[in-house]
mmCIF file with all atom_site columns, C-alpha atoms in Angstrom:
data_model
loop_
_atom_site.group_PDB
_atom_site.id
_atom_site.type_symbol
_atom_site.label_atom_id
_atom_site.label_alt_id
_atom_site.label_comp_id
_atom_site.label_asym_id
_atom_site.label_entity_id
_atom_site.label_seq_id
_atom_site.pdbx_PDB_ins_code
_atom_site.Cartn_x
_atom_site.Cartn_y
_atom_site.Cartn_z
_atom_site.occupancy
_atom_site.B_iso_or_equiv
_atom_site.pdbx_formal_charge
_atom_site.auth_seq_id
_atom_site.auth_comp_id
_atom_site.auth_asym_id
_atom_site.auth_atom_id
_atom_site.pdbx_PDB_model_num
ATOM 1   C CA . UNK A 1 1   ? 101.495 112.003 87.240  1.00 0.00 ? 239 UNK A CA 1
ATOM 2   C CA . UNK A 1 2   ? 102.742 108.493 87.307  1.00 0.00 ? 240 UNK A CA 1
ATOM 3   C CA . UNK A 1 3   ? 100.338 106.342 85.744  1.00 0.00 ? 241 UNK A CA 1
ATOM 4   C CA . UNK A 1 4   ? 101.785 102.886 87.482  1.00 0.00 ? 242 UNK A CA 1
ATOM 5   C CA . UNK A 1 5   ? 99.275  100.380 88.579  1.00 0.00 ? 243 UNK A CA 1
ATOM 6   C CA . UNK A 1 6   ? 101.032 97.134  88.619  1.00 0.00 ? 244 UNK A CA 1
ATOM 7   C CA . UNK A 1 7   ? 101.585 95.391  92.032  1.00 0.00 ? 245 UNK A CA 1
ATOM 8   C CA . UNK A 1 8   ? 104.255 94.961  93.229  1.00 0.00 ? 246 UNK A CA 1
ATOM 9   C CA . UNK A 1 9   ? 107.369 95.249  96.458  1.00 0.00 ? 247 UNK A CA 1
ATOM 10  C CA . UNK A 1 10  ? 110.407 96.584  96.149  1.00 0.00 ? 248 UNK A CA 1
ATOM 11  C CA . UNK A 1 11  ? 112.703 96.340  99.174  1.00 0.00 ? 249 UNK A CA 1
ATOM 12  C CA . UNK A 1 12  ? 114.597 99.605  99.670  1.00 0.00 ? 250 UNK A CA 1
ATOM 13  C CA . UNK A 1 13  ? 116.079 98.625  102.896 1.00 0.00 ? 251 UNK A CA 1
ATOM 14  C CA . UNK A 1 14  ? 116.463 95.668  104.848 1.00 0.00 ? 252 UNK A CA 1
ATOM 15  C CA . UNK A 1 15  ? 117.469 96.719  108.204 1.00 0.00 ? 253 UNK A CA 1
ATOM 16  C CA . UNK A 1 16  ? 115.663 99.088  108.858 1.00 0.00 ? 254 UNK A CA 1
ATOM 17  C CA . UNK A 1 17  ? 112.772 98.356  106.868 1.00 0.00 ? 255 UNK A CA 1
ATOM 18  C CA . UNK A 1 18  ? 111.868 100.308 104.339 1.00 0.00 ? 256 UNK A CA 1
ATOM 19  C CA . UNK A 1 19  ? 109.495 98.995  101.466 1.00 0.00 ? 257 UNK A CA 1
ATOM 20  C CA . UNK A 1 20  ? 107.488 100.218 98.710  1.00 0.00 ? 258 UNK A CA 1
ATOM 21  C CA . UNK A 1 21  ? 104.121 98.657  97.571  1.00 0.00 ? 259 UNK A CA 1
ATOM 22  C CA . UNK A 1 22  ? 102.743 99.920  94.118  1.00 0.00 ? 260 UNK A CA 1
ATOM 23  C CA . UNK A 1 23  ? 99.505  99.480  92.939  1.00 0.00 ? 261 UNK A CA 1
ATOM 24  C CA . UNK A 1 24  ? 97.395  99.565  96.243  1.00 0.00 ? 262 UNK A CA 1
ATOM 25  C CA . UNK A 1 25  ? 93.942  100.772 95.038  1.00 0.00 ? 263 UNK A CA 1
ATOM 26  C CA . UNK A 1 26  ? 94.379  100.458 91.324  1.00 0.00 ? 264 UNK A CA 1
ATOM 27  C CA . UNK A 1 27  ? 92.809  102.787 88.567  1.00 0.00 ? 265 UNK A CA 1
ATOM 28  C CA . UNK A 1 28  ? 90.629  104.311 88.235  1.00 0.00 ? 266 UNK A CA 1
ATOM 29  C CA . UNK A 1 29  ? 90.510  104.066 92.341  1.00 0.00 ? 267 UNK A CA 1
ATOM 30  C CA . UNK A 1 30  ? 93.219  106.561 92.856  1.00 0.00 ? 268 UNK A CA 1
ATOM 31  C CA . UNK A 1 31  ? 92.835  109.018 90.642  1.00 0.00 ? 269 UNK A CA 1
ATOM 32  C CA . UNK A 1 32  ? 89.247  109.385 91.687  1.00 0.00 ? 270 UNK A CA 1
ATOM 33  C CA . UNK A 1 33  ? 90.456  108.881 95.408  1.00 0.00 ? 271 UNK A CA 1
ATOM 34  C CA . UNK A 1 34  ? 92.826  111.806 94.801  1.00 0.00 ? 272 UNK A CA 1
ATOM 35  C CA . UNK A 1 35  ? 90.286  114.526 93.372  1.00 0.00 ? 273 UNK A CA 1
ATOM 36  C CA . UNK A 1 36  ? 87.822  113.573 95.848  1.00 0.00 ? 274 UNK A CA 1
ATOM 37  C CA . UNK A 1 37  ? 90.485  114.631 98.870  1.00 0.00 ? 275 UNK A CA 1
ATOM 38  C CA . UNK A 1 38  ? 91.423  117.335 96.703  1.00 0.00 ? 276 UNK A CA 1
ATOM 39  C CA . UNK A 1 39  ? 87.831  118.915 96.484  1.00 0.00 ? 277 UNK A CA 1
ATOM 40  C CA . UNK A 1 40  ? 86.310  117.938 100.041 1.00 0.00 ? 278 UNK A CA 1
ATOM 41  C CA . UNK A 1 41  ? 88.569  118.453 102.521 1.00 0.00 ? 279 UNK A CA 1
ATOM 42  C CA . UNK A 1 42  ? 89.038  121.148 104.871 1.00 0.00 ? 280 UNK A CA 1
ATOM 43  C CA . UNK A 1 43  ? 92.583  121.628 103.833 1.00 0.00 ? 281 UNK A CA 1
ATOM 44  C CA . UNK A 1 44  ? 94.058  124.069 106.584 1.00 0.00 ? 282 UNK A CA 1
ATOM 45  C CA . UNK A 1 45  ? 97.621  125.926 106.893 1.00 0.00 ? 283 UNK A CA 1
ATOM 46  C CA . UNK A 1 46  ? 98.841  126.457 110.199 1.00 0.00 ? 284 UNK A CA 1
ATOM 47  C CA . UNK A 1 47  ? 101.547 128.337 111.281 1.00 0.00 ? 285 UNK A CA 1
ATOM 48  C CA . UNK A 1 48  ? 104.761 127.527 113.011 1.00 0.00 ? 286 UNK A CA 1
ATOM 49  C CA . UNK A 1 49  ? 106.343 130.009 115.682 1.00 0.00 ? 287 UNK A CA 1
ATOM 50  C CA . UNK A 1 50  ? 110.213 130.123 114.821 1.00 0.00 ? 288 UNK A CA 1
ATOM 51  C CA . UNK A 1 51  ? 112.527 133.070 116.542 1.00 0.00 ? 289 UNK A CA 1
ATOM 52  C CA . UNK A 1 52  ? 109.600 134.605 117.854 1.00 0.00 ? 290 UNK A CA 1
ATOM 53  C CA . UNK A 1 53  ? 108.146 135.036 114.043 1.00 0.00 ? 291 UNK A CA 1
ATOM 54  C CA . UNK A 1 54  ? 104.597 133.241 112.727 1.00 0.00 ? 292 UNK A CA 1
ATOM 55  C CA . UNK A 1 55  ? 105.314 131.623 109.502 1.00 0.00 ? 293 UNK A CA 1
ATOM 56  C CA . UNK A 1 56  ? 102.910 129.476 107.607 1.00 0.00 ? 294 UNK A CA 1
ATOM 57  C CA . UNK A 1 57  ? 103.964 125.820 106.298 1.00 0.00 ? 295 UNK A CA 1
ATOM 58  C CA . UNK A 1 58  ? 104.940 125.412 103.017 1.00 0.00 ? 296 UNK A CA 1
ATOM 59  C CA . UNK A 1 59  ? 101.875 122.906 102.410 1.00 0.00 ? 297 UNK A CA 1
ATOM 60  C CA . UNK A 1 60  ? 98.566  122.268 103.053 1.00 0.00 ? 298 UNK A CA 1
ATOM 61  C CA . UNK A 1 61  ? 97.405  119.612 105.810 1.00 0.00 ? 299 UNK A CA 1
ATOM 62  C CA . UNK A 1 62  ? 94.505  117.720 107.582 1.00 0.00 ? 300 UNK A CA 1
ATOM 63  C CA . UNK A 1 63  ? 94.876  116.113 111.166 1.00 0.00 ? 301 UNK A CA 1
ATOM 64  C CA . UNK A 1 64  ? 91.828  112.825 111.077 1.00 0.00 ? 302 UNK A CA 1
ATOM 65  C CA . UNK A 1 65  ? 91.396  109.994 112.943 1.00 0.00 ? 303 UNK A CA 1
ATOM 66  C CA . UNK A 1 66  ? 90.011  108.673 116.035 1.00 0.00 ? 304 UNK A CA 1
ATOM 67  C CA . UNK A 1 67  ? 88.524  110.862 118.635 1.00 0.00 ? 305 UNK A CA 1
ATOM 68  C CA . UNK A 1 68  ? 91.805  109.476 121.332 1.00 0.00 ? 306 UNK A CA 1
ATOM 69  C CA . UNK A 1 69  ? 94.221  110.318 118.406 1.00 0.00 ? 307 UNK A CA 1
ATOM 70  C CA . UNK A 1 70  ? 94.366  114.149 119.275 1.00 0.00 ? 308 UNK A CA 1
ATOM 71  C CA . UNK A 1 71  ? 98.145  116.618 120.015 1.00 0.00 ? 309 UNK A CA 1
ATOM 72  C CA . UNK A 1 72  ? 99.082  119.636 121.928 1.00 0.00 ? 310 UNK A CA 1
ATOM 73  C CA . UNK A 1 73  ? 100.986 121.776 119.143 1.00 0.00 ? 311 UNK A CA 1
ATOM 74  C CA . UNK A 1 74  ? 102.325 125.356 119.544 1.00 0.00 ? 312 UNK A CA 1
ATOM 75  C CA . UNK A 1 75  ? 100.431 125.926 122.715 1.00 0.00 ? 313 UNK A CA 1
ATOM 76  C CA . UNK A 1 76  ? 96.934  124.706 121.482 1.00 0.00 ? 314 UNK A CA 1
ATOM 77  C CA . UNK A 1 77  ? 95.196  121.056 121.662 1.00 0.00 ? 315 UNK A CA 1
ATOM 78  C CA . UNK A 1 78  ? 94.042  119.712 118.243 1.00 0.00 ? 316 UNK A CA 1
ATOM 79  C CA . UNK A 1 79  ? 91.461  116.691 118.099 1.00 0.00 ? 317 UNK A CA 1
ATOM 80  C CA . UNK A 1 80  ? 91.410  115.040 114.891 1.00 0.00 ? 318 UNK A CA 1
ATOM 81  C CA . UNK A 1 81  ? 88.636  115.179 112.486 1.00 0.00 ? 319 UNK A CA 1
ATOM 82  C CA . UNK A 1 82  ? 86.364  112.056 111.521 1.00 0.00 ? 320 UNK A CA 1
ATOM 83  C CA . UNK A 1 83  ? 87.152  109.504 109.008 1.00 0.00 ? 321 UNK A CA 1
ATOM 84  C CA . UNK A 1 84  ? 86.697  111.023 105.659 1.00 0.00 ? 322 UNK A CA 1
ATOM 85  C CA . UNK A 1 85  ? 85.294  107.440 103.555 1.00 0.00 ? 323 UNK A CA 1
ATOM 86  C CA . UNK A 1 86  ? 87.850  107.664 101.294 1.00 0.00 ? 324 UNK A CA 1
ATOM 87  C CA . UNK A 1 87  ? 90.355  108.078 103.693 1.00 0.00 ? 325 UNK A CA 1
ATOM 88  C CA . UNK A 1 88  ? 88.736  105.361 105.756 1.00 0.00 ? 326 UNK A CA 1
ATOM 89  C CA . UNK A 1 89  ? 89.457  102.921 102.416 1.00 0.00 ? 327 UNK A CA 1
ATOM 90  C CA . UNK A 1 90  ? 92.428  103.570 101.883 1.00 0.00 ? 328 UNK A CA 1
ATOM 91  C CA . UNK A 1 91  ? 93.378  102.447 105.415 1.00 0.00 ? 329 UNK A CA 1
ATOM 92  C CA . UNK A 1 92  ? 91.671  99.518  105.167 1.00 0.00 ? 330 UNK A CA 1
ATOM 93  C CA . UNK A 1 93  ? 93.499  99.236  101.801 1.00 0.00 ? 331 UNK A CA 1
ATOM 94  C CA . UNK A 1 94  ? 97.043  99.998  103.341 1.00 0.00 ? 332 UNK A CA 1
ATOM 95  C CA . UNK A 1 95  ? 95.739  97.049  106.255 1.00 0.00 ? 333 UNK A CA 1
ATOM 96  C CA . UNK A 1 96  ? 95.301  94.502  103.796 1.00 0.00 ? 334 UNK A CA 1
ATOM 97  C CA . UNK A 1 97  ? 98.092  95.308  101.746 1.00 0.00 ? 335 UNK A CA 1
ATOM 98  C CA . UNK A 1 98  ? 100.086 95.005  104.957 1.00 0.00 ? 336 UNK A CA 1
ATOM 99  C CA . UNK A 1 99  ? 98.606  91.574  105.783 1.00 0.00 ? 337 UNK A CA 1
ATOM 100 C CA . UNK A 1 100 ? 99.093  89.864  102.578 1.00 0.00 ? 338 UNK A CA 1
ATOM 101 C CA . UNK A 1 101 ? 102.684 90.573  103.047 1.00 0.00 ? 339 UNK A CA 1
ATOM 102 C CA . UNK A 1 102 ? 102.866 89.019  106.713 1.00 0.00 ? 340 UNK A CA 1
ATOM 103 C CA . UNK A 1 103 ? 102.712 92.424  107.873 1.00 0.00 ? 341 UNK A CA 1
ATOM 104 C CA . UNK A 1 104 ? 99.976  93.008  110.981 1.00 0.00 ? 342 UNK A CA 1
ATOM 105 C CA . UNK A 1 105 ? 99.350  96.439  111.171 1.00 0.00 ? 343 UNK A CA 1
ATOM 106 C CA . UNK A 1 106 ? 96.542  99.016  112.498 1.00 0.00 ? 344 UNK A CA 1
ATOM 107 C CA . UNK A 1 107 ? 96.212  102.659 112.692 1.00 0.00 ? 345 UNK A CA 1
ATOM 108 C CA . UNK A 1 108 ? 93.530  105.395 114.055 1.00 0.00 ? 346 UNK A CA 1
ATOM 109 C CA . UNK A 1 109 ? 95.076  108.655 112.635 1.00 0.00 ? 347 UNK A CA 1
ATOM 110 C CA . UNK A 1 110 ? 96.769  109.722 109.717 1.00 0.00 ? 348 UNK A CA 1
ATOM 111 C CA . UNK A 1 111 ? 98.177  113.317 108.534 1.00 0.00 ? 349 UNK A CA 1
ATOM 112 C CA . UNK A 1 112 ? 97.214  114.302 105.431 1.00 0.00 ? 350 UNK A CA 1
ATOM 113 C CA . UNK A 1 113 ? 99.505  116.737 103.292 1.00 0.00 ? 351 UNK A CA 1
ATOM 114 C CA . UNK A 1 114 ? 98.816  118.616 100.650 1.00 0.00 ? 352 UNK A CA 1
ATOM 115 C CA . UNK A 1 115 ? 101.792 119.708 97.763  1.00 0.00 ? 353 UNK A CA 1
ATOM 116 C CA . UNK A 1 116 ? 100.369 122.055 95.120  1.00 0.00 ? 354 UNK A CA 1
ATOM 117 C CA . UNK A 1 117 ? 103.185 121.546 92.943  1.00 0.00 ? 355 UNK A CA 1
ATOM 118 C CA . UNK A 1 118 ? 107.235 120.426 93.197  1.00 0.00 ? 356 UNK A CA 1
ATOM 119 C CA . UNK A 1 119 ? 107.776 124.303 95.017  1.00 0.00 ? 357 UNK A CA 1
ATOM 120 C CA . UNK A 1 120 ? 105.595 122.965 98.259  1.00 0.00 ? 358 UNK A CA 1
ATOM 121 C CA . UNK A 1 121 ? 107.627 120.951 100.896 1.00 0.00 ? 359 UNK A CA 1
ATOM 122 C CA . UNK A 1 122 ? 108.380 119.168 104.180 1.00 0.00 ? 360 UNK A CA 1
ATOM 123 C CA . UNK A 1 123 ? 111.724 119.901 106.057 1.00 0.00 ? 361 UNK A CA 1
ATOM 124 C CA . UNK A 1 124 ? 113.899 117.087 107.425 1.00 0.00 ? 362 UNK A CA 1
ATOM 125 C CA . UNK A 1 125 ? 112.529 114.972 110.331 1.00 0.00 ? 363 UNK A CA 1
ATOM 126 C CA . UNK A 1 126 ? 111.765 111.695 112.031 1.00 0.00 ? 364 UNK A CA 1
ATOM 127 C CA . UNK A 1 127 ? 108.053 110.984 112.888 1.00 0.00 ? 365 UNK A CA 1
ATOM 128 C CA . UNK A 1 128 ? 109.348 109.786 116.318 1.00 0.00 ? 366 UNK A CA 1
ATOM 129 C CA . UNK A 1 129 ? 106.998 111.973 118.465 1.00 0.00 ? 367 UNK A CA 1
ATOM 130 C CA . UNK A 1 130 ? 106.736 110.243 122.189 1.00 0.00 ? 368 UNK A CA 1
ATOM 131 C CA . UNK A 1 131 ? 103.146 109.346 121.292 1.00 0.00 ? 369 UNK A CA 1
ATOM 132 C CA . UNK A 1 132 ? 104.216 107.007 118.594 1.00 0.00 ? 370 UNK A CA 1
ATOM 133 C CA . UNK A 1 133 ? 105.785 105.011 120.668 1.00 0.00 ? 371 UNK A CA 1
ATOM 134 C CA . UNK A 1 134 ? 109.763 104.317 120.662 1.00 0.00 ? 372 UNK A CA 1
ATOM 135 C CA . UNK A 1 135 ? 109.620 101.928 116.580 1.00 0.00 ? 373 UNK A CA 1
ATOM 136 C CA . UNK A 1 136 ? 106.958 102.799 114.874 1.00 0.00 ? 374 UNK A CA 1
ATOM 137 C CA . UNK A 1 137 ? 105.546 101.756 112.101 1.00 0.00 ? 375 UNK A CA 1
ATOM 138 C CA . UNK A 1 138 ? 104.285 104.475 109.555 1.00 0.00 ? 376 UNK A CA 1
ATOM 139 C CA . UNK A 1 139 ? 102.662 103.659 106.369 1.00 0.00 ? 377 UNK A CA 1
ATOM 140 C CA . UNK A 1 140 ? 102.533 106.154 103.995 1.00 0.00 ? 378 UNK A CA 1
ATOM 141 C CA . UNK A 1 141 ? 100.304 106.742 100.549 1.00 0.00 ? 379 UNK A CA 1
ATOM 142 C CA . UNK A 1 142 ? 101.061 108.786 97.776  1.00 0.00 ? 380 UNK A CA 1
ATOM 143 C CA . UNK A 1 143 ? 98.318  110.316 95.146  1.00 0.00 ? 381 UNK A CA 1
ATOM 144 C CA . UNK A 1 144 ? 98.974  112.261 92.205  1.00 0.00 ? 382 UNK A CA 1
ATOM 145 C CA . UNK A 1 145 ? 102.207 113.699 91.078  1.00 0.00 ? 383 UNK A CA 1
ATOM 146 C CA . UNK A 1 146 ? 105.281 111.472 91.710  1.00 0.00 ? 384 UNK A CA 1
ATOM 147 C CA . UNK A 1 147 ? 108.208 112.994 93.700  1.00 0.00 ? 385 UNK A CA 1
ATOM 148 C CA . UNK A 1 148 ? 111.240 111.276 95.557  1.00 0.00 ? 386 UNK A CA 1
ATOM 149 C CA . UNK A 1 149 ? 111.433 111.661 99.347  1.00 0.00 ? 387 UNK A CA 1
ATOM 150 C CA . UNK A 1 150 ? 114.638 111.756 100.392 1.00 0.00 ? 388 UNK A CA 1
ATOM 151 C CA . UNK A 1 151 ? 116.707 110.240 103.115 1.00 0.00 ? 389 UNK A CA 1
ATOM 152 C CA . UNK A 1 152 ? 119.745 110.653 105.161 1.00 0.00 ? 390 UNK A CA 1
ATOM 153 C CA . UNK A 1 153 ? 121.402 107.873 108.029 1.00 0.00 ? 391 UNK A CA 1
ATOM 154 C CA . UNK A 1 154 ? 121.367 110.273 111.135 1.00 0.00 ? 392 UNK A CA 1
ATOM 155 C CA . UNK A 1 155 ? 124.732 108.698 112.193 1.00 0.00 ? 393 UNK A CA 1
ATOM 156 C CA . UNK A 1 156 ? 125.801 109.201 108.563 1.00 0.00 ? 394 UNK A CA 1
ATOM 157 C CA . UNK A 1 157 ? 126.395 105.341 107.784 1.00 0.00 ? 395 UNK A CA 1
ATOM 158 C CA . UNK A 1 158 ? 125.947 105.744 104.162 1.00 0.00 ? 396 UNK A CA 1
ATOM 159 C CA . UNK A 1 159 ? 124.859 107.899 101.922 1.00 0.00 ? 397 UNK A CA 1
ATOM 160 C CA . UNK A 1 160 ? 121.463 109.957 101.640 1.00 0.00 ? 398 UNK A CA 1
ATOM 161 C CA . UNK A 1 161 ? 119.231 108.124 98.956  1.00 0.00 ? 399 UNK A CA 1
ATOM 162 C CA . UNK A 1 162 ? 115.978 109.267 97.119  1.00 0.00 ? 400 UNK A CA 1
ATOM 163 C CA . UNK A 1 163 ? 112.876 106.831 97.653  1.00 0.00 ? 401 UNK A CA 1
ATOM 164 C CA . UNK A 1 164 ? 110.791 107.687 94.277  1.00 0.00 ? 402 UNK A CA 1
ATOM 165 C CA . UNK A 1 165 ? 106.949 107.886 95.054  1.00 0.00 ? 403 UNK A CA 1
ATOM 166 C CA . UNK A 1 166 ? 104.701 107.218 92.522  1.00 0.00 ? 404 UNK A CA 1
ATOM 167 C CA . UNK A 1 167 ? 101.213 107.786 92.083  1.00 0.00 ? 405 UNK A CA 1
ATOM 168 C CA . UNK A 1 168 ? 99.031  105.414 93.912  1.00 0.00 ? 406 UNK A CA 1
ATOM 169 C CA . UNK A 1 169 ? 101.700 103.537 95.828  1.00 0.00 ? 407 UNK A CA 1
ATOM 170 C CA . UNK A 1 170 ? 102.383 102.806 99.665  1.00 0.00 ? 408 UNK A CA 1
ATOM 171 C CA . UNK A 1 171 ? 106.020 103.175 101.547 1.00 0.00 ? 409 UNK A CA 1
ATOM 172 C CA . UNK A 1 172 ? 106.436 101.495 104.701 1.00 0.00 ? 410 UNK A CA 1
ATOM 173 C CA . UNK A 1 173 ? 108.322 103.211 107.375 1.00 0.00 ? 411 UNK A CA 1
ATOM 174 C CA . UNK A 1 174 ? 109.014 99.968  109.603 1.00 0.00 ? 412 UNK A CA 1
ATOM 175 C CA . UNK A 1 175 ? 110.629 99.675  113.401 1.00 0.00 ? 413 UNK A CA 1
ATOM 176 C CA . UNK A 1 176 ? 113.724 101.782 113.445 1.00 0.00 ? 414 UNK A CA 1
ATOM 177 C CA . UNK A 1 177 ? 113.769 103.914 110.622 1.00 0.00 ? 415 UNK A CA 1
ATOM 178 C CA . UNK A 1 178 ? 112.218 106.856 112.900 1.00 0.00 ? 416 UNK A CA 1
ATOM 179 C CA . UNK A 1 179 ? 114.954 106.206 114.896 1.00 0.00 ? 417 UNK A CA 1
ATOM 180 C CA . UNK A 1 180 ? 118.244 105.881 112.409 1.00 0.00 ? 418 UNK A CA 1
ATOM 181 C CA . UNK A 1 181 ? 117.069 108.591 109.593 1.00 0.00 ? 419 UNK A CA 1
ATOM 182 C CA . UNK A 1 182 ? 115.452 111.378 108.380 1.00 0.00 ? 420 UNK A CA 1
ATOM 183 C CA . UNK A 1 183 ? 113.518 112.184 105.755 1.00 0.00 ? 421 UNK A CA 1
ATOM 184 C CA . UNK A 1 184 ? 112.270 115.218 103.628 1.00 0.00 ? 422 UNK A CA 1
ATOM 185 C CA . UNK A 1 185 ? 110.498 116.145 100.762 1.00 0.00 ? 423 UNK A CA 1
ATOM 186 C CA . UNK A 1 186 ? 112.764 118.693 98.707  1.00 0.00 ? 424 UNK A CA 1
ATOM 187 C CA . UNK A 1 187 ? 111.434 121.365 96.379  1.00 0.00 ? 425 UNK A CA 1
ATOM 188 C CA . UNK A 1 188 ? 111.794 120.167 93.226  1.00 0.00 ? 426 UNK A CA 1
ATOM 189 C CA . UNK A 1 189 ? 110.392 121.456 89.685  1.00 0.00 ? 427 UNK A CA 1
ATOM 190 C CA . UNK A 1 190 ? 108.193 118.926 88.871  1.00 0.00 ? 428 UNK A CA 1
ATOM 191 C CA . UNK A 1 191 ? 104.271 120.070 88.038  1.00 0.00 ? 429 UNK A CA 1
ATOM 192 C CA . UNK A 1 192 ? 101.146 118.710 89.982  1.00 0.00 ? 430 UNK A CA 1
ATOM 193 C CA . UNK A 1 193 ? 99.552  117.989 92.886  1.00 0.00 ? 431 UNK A CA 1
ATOM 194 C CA . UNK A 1 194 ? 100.513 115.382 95.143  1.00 0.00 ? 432 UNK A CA 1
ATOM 195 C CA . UNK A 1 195 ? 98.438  114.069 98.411  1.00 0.00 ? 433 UNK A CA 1
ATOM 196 C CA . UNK A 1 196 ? 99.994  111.773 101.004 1.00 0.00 ? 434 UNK A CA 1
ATOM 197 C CA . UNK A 1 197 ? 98.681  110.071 103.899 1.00 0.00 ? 435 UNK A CA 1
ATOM 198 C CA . UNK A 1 198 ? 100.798 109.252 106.488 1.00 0.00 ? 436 UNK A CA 1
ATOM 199 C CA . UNK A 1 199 ? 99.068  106.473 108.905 1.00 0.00 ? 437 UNK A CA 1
ATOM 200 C CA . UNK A 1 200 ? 100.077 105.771 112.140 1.00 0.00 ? 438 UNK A CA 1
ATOM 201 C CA . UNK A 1 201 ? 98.845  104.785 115.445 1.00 0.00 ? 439 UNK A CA 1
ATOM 202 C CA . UNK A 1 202 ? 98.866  107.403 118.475 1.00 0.00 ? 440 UNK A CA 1
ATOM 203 C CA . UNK A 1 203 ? 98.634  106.089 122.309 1.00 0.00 ? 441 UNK A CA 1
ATOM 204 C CA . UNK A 1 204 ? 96.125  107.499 124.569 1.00 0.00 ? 442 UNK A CA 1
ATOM 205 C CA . UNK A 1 205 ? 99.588  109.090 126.216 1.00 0.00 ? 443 UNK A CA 1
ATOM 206 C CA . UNK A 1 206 ? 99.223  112.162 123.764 1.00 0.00 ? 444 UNK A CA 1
ATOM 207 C CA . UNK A 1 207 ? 100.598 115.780 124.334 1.00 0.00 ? 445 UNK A CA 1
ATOM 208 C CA . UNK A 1 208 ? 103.711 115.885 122.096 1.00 0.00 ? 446 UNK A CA 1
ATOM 209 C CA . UNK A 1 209 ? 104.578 117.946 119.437 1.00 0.00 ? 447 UNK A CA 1
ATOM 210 C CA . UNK A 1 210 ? 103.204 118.405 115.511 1.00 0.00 ? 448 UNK A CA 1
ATOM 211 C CA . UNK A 1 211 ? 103.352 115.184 113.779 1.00 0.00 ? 449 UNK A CA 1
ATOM 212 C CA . UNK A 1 212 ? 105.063 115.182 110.496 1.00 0.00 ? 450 UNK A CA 1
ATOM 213 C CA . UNK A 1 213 ? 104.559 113.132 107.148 1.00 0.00 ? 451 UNK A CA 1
ATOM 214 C CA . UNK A 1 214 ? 106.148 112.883 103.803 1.00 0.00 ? 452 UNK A CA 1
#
């Protein structure tokens, strides 16, 4: 695990917007943060219907949020389970982060996804479900073991490019990223556990697909 703690923002991208923060909680915060989530959760691992075939996700996940923020997915309606308090921090962390960067932000859901090791993974995608609305903004936390998340221009403009997450740190996915690249989280083999939280804010419109994180 990355043991960074120093604050700071690197620009990745400047149109779209993509930007890491480091340091948002601070240690011992995260760490403890991290096995907390580990331990308490109701970590769940549903199954996706491809070619007529169940197969079960190559992770570990929790839908939380709001009561509003709920989705239809694979033929069934999922409402969102309550605010776990350390998940509730670290939104109000990721909020104030946000702000003190001139950033106004607010969210009443997040995914939660959880990566045993560097084998567990998340295919390519855009969190641009209808529900999001059409530029999102997505705000995404990383616990535990550091891993890049890797990104490709959908109209191939340039080349694909690794985002390195490290332990404790917060990437903002601002307006248009959704909609000019993808993103996935490889297998790789690098040891740990890793948690992220993917934050984002659902309109009372809902009924679309599975939301996805990194």
């Amino acid at each position: 695990m990355s043991t960074m703690t120093e604050r700071a923002t690197v620009a990745l991208l400047d149109s779209p917007p993509l930007t890491l923060f480091t340091g948002l909680l601070g240690e011992p915060a995260a760490s403890e943060a991290l096995s907390r989530l580990d331990r308490e959760l109701a970590w769940q691992r549903p199954t996706l219907r491809l070619y007529g075939r169940e197969h079960p996700i190559p992770r570990h996940q929790v839908w939380m949020g709001s009561p509003e923020a709920r989705y239809r997915y694979s033929g069934r309606d999922f409402l969102p389970e309550g605010w776990h308090p350390d998940v509730a921090a670290l939104r109000d962390a990721v909020v104030e982060r946000l702000a003190a960067a001139g950033i106004p932000s607010r969210f009443n859901s997040v995914l939660l996804n959880r990566y045993a090791d560097g084998e567990e993974r998340m295919g390519w995608h855009s969190d641009d479900e209808p529900e999001l609305g059409d530029d999102p903004l997505i705000a995404a936390v990383s616990l535990g073991a550091e891993r890049p998340l890797r990104f490709r221009w959908k109209a191939r403009e340039a080349e694909a490019f690794n985002a390195w997450l490290p332990h404790d740190s917060l990437l903002l996915m601002g307006p248009g990223v959704q909609r000019r690249l993808q993103h996935a989280l490889l297998p790789r083999r690098l040891p740990g556990l890793r948690i992220s939280l993917t934050f984002r804010w659902v309109g009372p419109a809902t009924g679309g697909t599975c939301p996805s994180s990194p």
